[in-house]
CSV table of C-alpha atoms in Angstrom, one decimal:
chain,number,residue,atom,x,y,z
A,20,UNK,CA,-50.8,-77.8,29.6
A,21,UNK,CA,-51.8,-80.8,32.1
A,22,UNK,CA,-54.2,-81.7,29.6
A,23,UNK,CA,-52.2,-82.2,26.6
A,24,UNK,CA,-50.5,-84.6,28.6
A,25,UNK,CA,-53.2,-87.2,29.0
A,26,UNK,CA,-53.4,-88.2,25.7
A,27,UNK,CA,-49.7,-88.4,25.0
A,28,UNK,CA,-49.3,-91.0,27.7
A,29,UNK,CA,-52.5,-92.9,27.0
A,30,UNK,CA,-50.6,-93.3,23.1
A,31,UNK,CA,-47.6,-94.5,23.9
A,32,UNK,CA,-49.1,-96.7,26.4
A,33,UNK,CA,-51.1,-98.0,23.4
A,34,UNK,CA,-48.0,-97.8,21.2
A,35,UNK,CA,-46.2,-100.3,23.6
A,36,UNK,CA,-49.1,-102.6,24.7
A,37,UNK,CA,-49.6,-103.1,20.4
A,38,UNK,CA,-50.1,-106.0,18.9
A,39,UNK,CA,-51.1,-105.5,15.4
A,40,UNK,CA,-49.9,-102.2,12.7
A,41,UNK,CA,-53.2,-101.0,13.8
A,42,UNK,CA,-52.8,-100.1,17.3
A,43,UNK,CA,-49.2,-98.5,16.5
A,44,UNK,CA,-51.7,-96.2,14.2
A,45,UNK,CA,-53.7,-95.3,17.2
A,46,UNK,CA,-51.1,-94.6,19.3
A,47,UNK,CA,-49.6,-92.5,16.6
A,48,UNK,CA,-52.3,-90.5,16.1
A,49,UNK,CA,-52.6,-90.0,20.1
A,50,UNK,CA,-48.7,-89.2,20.7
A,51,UNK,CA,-49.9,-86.6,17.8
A,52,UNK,CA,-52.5,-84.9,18.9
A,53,UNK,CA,-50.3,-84.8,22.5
A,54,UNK,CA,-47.5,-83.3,21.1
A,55,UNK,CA,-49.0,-81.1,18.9
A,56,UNK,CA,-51.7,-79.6,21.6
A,57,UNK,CA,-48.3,-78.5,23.4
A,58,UNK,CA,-46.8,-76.5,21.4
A,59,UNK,CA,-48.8,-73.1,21.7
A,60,UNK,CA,-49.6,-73.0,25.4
A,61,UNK,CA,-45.7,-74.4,26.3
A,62,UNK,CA,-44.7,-71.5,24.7
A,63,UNK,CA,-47.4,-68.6,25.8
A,64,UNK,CA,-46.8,-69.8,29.5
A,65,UNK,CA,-42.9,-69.6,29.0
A,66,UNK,CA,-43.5,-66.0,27.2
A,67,UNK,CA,-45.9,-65.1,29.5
A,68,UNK,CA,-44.2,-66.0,33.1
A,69,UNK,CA,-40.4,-64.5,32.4
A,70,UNK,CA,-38.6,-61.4,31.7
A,71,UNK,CA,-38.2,-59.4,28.4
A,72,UNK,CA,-34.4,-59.9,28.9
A,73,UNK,CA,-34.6,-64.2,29.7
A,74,UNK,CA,-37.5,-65.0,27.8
A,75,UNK,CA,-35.8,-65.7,24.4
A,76,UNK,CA,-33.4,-67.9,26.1
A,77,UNK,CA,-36.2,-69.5,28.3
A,78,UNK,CA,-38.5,-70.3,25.3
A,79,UNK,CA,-35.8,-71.7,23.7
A,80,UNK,CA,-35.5,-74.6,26.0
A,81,UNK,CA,-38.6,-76.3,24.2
A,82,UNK,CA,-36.3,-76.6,21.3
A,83,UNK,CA,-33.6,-78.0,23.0
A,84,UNK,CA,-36.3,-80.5,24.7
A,85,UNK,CA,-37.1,-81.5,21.5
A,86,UNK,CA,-33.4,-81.7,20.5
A,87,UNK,CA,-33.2,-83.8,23.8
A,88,UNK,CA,-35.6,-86.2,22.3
A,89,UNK,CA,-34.7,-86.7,19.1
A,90,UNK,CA,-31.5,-87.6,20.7
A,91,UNK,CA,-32.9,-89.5,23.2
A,92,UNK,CA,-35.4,-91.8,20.2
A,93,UNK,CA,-32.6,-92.5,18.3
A,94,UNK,CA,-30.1,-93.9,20.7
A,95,UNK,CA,-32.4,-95.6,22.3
A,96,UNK,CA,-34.0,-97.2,19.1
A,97,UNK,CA,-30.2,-98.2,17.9
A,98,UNK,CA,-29.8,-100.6,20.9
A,99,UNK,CA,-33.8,-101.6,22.4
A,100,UNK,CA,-36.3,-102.4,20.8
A,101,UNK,CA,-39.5,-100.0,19.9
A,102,UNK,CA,-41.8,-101.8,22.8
A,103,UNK,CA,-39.5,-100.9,25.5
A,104,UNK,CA,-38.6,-97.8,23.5
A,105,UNK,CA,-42.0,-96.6,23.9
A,106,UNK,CA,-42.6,-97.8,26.9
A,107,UNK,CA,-39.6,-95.8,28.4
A,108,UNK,CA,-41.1,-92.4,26.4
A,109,UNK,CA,-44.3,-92.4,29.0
A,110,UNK,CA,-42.0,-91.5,31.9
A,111,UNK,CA,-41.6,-88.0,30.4
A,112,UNK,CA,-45.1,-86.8,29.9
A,113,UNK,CA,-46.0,-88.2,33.0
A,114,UNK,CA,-43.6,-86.5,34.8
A,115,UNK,CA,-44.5,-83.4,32.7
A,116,UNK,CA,-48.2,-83.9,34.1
A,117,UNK,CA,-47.1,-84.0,37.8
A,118,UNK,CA,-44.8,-81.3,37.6
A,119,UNK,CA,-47.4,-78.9,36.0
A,120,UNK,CA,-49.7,-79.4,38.7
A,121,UNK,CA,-47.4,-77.3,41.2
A,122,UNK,CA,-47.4,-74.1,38.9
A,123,UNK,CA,-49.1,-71.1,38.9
A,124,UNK,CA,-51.3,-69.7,36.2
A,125,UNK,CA,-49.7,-66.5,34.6
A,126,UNK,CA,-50.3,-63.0,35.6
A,127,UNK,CA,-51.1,-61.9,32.3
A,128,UNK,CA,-54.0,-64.1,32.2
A,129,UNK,CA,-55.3,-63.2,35.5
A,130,UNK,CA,-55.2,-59.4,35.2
A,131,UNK,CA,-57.1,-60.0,31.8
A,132,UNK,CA,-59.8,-61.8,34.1
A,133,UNK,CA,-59.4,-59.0,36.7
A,134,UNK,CA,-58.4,-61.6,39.5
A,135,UNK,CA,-55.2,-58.8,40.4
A,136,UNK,CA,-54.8,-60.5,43.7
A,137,UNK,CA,-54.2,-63.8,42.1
A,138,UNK,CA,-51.7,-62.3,39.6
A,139,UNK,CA,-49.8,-60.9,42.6
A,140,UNK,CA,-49.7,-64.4,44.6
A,141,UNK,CA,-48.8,-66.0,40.8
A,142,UNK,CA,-45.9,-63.2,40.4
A,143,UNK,CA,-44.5,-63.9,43.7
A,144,UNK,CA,-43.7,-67.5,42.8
A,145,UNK,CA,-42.4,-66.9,39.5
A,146,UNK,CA,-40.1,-64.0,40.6
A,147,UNK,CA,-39.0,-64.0,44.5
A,148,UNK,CA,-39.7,-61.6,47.5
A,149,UNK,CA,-37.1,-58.8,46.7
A,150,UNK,CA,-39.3,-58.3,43.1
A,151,UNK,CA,-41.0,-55.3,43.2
A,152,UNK,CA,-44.4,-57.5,41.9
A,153,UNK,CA,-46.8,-55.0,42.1
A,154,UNK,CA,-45.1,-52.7,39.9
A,155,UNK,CA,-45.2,-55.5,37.3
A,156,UNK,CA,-49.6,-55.9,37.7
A,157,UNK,CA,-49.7,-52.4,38.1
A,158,UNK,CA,-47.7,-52.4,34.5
A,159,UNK,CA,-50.4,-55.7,33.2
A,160,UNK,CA,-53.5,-53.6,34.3
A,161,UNK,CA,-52.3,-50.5,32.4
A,162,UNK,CA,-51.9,-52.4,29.5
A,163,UNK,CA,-54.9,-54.5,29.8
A,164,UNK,CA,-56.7,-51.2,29.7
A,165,UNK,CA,-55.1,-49.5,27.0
A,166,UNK,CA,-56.3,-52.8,24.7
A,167,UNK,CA,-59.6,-53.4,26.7
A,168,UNK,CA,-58.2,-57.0,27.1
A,169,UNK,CA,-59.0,-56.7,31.1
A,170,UNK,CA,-62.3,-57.5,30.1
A,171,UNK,CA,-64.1,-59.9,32.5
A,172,UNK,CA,-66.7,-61.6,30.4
A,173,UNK,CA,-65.5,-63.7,27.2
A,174,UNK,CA,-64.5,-62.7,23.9
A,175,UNK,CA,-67.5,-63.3,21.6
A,176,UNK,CA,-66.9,-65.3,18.5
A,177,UNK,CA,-67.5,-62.2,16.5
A,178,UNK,CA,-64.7,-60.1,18.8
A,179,UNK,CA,-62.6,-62.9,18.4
A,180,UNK,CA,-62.9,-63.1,14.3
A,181,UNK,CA,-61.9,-59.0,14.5
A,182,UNK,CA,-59.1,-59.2,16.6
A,183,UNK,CA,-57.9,-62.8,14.7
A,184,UNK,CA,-58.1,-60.2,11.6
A,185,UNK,CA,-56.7,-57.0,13.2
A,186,UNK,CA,-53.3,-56.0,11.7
A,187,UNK,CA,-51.7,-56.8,15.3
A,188,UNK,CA,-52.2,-60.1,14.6
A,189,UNK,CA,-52.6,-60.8,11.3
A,190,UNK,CA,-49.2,-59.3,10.3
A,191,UNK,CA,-47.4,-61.5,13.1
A,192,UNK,CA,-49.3,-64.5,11.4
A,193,UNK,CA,-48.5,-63.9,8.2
A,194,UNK,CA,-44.9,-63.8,8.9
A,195,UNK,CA,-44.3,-66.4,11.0
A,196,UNK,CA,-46.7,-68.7,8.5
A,197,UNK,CA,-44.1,-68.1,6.1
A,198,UNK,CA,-41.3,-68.4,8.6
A,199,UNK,CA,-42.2,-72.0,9.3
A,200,UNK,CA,-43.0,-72.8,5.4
A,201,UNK,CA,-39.5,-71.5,4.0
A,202,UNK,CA,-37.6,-73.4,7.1
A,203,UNK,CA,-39.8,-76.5,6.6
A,204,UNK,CA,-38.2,-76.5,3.5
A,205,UNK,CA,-35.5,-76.3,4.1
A,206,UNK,CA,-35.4,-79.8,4.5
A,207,UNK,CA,-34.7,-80.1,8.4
A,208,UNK,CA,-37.1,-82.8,9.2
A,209,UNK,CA,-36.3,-84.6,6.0
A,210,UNK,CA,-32.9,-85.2,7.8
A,211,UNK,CA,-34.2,-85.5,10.9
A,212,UNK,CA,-36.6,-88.5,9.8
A,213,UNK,CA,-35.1,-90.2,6.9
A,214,UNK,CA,-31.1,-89.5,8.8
A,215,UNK,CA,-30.8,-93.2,8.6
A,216,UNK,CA,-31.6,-93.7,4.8
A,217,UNK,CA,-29.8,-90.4,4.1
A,218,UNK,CA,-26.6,-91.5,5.5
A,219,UNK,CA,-26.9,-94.8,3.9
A,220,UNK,CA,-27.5,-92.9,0.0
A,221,UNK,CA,-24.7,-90.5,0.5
A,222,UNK,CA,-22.2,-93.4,0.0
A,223,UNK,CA,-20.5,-93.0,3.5
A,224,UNK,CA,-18.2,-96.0,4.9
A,225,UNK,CA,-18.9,-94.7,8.0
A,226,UNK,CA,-22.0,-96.8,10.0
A,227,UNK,CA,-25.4,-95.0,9.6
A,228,UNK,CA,-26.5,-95.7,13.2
A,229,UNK,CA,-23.6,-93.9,14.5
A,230,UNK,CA,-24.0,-91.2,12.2
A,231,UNK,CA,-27.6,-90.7,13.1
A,232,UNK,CA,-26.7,-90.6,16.7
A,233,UNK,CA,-24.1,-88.3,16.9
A,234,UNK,CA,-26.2,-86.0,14.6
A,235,UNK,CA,-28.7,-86.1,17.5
A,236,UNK,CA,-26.0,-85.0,19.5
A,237,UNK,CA,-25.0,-82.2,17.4
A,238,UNK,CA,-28.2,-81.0,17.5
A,239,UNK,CA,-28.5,-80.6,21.2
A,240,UNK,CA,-25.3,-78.8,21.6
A,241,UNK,CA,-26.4,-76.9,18.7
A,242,UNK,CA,-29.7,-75.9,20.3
A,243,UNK,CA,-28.3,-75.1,23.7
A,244,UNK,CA,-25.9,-72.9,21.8
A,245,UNK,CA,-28.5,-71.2,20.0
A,246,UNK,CA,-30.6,-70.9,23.2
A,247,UNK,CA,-27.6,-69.0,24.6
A,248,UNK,CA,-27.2,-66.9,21.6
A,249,UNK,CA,-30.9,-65.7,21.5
A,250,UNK,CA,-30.2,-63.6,24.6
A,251,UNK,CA,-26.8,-62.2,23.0
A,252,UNK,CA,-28.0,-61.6,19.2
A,253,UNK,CA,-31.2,-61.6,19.3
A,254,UNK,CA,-33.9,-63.0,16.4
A,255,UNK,CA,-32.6,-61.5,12.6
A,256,UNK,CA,-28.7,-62.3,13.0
A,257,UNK,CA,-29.6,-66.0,14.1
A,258,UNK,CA,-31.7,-66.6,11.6
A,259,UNK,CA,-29.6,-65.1,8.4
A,260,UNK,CA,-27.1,-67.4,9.7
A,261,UNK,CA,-29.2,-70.8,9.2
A,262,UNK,CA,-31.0,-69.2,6.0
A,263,UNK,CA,-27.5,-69.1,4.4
A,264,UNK,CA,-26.1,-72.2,6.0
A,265,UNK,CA,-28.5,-74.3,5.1
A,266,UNK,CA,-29.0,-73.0,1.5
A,267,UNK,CA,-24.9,-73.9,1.0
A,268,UNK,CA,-25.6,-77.5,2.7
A,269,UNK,CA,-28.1,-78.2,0.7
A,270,UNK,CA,-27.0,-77.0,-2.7
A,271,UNK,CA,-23.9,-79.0,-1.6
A,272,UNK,CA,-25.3,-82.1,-0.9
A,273,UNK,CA,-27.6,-82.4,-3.9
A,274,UNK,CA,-24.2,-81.5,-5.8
A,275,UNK,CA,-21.9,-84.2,-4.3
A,276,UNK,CA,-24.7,-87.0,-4.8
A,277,UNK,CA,-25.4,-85.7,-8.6
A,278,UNK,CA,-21.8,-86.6,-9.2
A,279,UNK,CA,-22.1,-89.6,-7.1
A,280,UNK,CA,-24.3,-90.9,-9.4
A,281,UNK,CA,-22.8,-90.0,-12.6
A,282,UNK,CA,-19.7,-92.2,-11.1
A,283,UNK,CA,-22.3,-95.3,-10.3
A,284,UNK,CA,-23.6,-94.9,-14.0
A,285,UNK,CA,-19.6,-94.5,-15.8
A,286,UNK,CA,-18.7,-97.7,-17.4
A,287,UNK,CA,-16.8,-99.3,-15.9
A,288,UNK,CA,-18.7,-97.6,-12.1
A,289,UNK,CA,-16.1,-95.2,-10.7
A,290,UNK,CA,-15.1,-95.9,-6.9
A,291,UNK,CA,-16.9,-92.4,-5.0
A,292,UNK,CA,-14.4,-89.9,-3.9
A,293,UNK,CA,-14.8,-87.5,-1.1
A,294,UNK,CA,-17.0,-89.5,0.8
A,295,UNK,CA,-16.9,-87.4,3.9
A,296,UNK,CA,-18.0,-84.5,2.1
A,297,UNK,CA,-22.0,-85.7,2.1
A,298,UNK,CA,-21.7,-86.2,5.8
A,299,UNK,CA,-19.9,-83.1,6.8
A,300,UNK,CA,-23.2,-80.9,4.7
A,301,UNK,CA,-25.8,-82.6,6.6
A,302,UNK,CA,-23.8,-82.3,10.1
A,303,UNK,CA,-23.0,-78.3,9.0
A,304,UNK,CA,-26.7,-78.1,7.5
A,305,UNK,CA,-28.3,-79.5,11.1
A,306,UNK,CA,-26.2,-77.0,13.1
A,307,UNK,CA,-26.7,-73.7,11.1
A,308,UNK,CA,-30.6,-74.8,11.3
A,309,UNK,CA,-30.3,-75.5,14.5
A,310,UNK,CA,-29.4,-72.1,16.0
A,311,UNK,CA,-32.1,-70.1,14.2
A,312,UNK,CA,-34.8,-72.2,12.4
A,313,UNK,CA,-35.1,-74.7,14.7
A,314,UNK,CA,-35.6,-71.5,17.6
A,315,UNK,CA,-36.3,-68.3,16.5
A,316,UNK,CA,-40.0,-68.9,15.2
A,317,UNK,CA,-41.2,-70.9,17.8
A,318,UNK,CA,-39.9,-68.5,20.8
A,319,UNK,CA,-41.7,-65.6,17.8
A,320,UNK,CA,-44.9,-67.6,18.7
A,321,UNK,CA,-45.0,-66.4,22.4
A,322,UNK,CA,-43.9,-63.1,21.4
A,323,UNK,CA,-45.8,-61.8,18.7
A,324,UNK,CA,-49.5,-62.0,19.0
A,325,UNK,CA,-51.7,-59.6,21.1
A,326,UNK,CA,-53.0,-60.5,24.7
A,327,UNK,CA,-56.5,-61.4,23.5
A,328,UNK,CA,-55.8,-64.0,21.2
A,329,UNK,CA,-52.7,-64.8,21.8
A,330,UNK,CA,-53.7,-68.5,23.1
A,331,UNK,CA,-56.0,-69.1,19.6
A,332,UNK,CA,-53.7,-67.6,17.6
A,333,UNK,CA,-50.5,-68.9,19.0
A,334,UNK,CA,-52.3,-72.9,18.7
A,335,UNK,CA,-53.2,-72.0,14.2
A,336,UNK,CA,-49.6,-70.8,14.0
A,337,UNK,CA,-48.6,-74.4,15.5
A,338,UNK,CA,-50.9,-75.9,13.5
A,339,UNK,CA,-49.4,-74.3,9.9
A,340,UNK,CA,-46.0,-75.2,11.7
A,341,UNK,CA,-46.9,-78.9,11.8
A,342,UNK,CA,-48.7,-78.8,8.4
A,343,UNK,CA,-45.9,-77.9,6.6
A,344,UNK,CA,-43.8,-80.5,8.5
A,345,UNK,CA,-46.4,-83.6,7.5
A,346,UNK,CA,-46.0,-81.7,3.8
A,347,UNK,CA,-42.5,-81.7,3.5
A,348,UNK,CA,-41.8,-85.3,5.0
A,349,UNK,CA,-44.8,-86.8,3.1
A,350,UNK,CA,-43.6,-85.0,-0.4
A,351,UNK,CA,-39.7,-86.2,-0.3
A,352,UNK,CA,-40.4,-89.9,-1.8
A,353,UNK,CA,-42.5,-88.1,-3.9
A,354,UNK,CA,-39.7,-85.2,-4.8
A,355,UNK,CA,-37.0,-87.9,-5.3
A,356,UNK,CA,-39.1,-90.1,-7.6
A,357,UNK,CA,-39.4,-86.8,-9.9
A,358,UNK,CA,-36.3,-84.5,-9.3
A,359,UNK,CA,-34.3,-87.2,-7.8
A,360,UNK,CA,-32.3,-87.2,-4.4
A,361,UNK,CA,-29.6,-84.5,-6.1
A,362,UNK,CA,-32.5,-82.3,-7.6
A,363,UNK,CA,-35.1,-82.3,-4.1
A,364,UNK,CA,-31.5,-81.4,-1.9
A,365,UNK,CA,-30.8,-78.2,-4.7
A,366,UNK,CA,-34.2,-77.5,-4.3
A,367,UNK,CA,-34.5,-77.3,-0.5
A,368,UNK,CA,-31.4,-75.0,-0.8
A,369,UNK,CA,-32.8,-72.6,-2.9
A,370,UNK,CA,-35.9,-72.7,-0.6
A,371,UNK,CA,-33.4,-71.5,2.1
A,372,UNK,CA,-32.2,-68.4,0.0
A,373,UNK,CA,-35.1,-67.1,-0.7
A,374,UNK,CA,-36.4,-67.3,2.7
A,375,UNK,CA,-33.5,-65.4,4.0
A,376,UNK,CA,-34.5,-62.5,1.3
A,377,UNK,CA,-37.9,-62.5,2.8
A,378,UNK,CA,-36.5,-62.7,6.8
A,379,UNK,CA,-34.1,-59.5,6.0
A,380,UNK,CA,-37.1,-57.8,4.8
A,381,UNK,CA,-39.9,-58.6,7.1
A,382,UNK,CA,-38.7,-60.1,10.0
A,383,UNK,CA,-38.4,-57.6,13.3
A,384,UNK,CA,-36.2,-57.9,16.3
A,385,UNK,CA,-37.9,-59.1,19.1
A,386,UNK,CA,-34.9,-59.1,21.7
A,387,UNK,CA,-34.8,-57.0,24.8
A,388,UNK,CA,-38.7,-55.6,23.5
A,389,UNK,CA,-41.6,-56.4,26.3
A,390,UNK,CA,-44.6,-58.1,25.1
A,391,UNK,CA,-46.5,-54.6,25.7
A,392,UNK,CA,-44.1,-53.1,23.5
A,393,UNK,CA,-44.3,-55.6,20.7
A,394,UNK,CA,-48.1,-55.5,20.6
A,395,UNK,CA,-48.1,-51.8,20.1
A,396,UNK,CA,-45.7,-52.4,17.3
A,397,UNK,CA,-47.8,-54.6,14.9
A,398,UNK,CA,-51.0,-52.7,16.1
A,399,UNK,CA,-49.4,-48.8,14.9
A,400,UNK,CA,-49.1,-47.5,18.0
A,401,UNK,CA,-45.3,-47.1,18.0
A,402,UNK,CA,-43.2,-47.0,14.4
A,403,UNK,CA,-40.1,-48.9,16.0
């Protein structure tokens, strides 16, 4: 986690300091690799250093971070320019550096490298002096046993290839690999990239900027909402909610600009009706996705995957996550030059749909369950 951070900052140094399209690619690719490094251990550590009962609502703050930013990027880029812009987005991971530096490792990762007295001193950081903390390692070393994960020495690249291919994690992978493809698209960061271009094509008189920017804002309240809601409802319910929701926006959208463009076409052009209806689907779209997509499978990645790998696994599962996300924004020209904007909108809907058929099915409920409890799960120790 301090590492990730380095070459975040050196990017958007580089981004700011630019002088030619060429530098702007190099501190792309840096903020890139930054950001994307993050993901997986941001999440582990969150999983790893709270309480079955706070940690859904605890690894949801990294989604309402990012809903924090996304805010934060397009306000600022409405009234500065992208220099100072940049310039102003080093402050946050070096603060994120410093800030690491004063906390402790987790206890789960110091029992599985037998250092108990460490775990105890990490425990009493995280957790206060009226804990009873060394029920909790006494809980970790059990466990560790059980799975033979206390294991001093490191895994070897063939124990690490069977447990990557165990069904305790394999099944987790598979599911949340297809979790992040059918909410990918979905469409969410086709709004969330091209929100400017989108709001200008729907045929709103209302002025894009401000769109974009209060649809920043609704997706922060949106996330803090679903944050909150994790803890009450748990994973299934919050999901079926943005499966459905953002099927109907979708379908809706692509719809209203189908008809849109059979007025522009008419002879003489008909004046568009209704033209609050394209912006009221893409603000109802960004907060039914916001509540389960945009949380549920990234709090899953902290949860799901067993003690040994859960690090390696935990980073390919962010890695598919941001695959699909370069896919779906780098296919939309593509999907609008061929189905146009009405057909790639119906299409992302129906994407939606039949991901919520496949979450009803396959996804499990996570809330309230200890991470012990969920690895037994997806390795057959326990049915439930």
């Amino acid at each position: 986690l301090i590492a990730t951070q380095i070459p975040t900052i050196i990017g958007w140094i580089t981004i700011a300091c630019a002088s030619s399209v060429g530098w702007i690619y190099a501190g792309r690719v840096l903020t890139g690799f930054g950001s994307g490094m993050v993901g997986a251990p941001a999440r582990v550590y969150t999983s790893e250093v709270t309480q079955p009962h706070l940690r859904g609502m605890l690894c949801a703050l990294a989604s309402t971070g990012i809903s924090l930013g996304v805010l934060i990027q397009y306000t600022l880029g409405a009234i500065t320019t992208w220099k100072i812009l940049s310039g102003i987005s080093i402050i946050v991971p070096v603060l994120a550096l410093l800030l690491m530096l004063l906390m402790p490792e987790t206890p789960n990762y110091l029992v599985s490298k037998q250092k108990p007295e460490k775990a105890l001193k990490s425990l009493a950081k995280l957790r206060g002096s009226n804990y009873n903390l060394q029920r909790e390692v006494n809980q970790l070393q059990a466990f560790a046993a059980k799975t033979n994960s206390g294991n001093k020495k490191k895994l070897t690249f063939r124990e690490t290839i069977q447990a990557l291919v165990h069904p305790s994690c394999l099944k987790p992978f598979a599911i949340l690999t297809i979790y992040f493809m059918m909410y990918q698209f979905s469409g969410v960061n086709t709004i969330t990239f091209y929100a400017v271009e989108i709001f200008r094509d729907s045929g709103t008189t209302m002025d894009k900027y401000t769109c974009t920017i209060l649809l920043g804002v609704v997706r922060l309240i949106f996330t803090i909402i679903g944050a909150i809601l994790l803890r009450r409802c748990g994973r299934r319910p919050l999901t079926f909610v943005s499966g459905i929701g953002c099927g109907l926006t979708m379908v809706g959208l692509g719809v209203y600009l189908y008809f849109k463009r059979q007025w522009e076409m008419a002879t003489p052009p008909i004046e568009p009706s209704l033209t609050w209806f394209p912006v009221a689907c893409i603000f109802i779209f960004i907060m039914a996705c916001t509540v389960g997509f945009l949380i549920v499978p990234w709090v899953m990645i902290g949860e799901l995957y067993p003690m040994k790998v859960r690090g390696l696994i935990g980073g390919l599962t962010t890695c598919m996550a941001h695959s699909f996300v370069f896919a779906v924004v780098k296919t939309y020209p593509l999907l609008t030059h061929v189905l146009e904007r009405h057909g790639t909108f119906i299409l992302y809907g129906c994407f939606s749909f039949v991901g919520t058929i496949f979450f009803y099915l396959c996804l499990p409920e996570t809330k309230g369950k200890t991470l012990q409890e969920i690895e037994d799960y997806f390795s057959g120790r326990t049915k439930t």
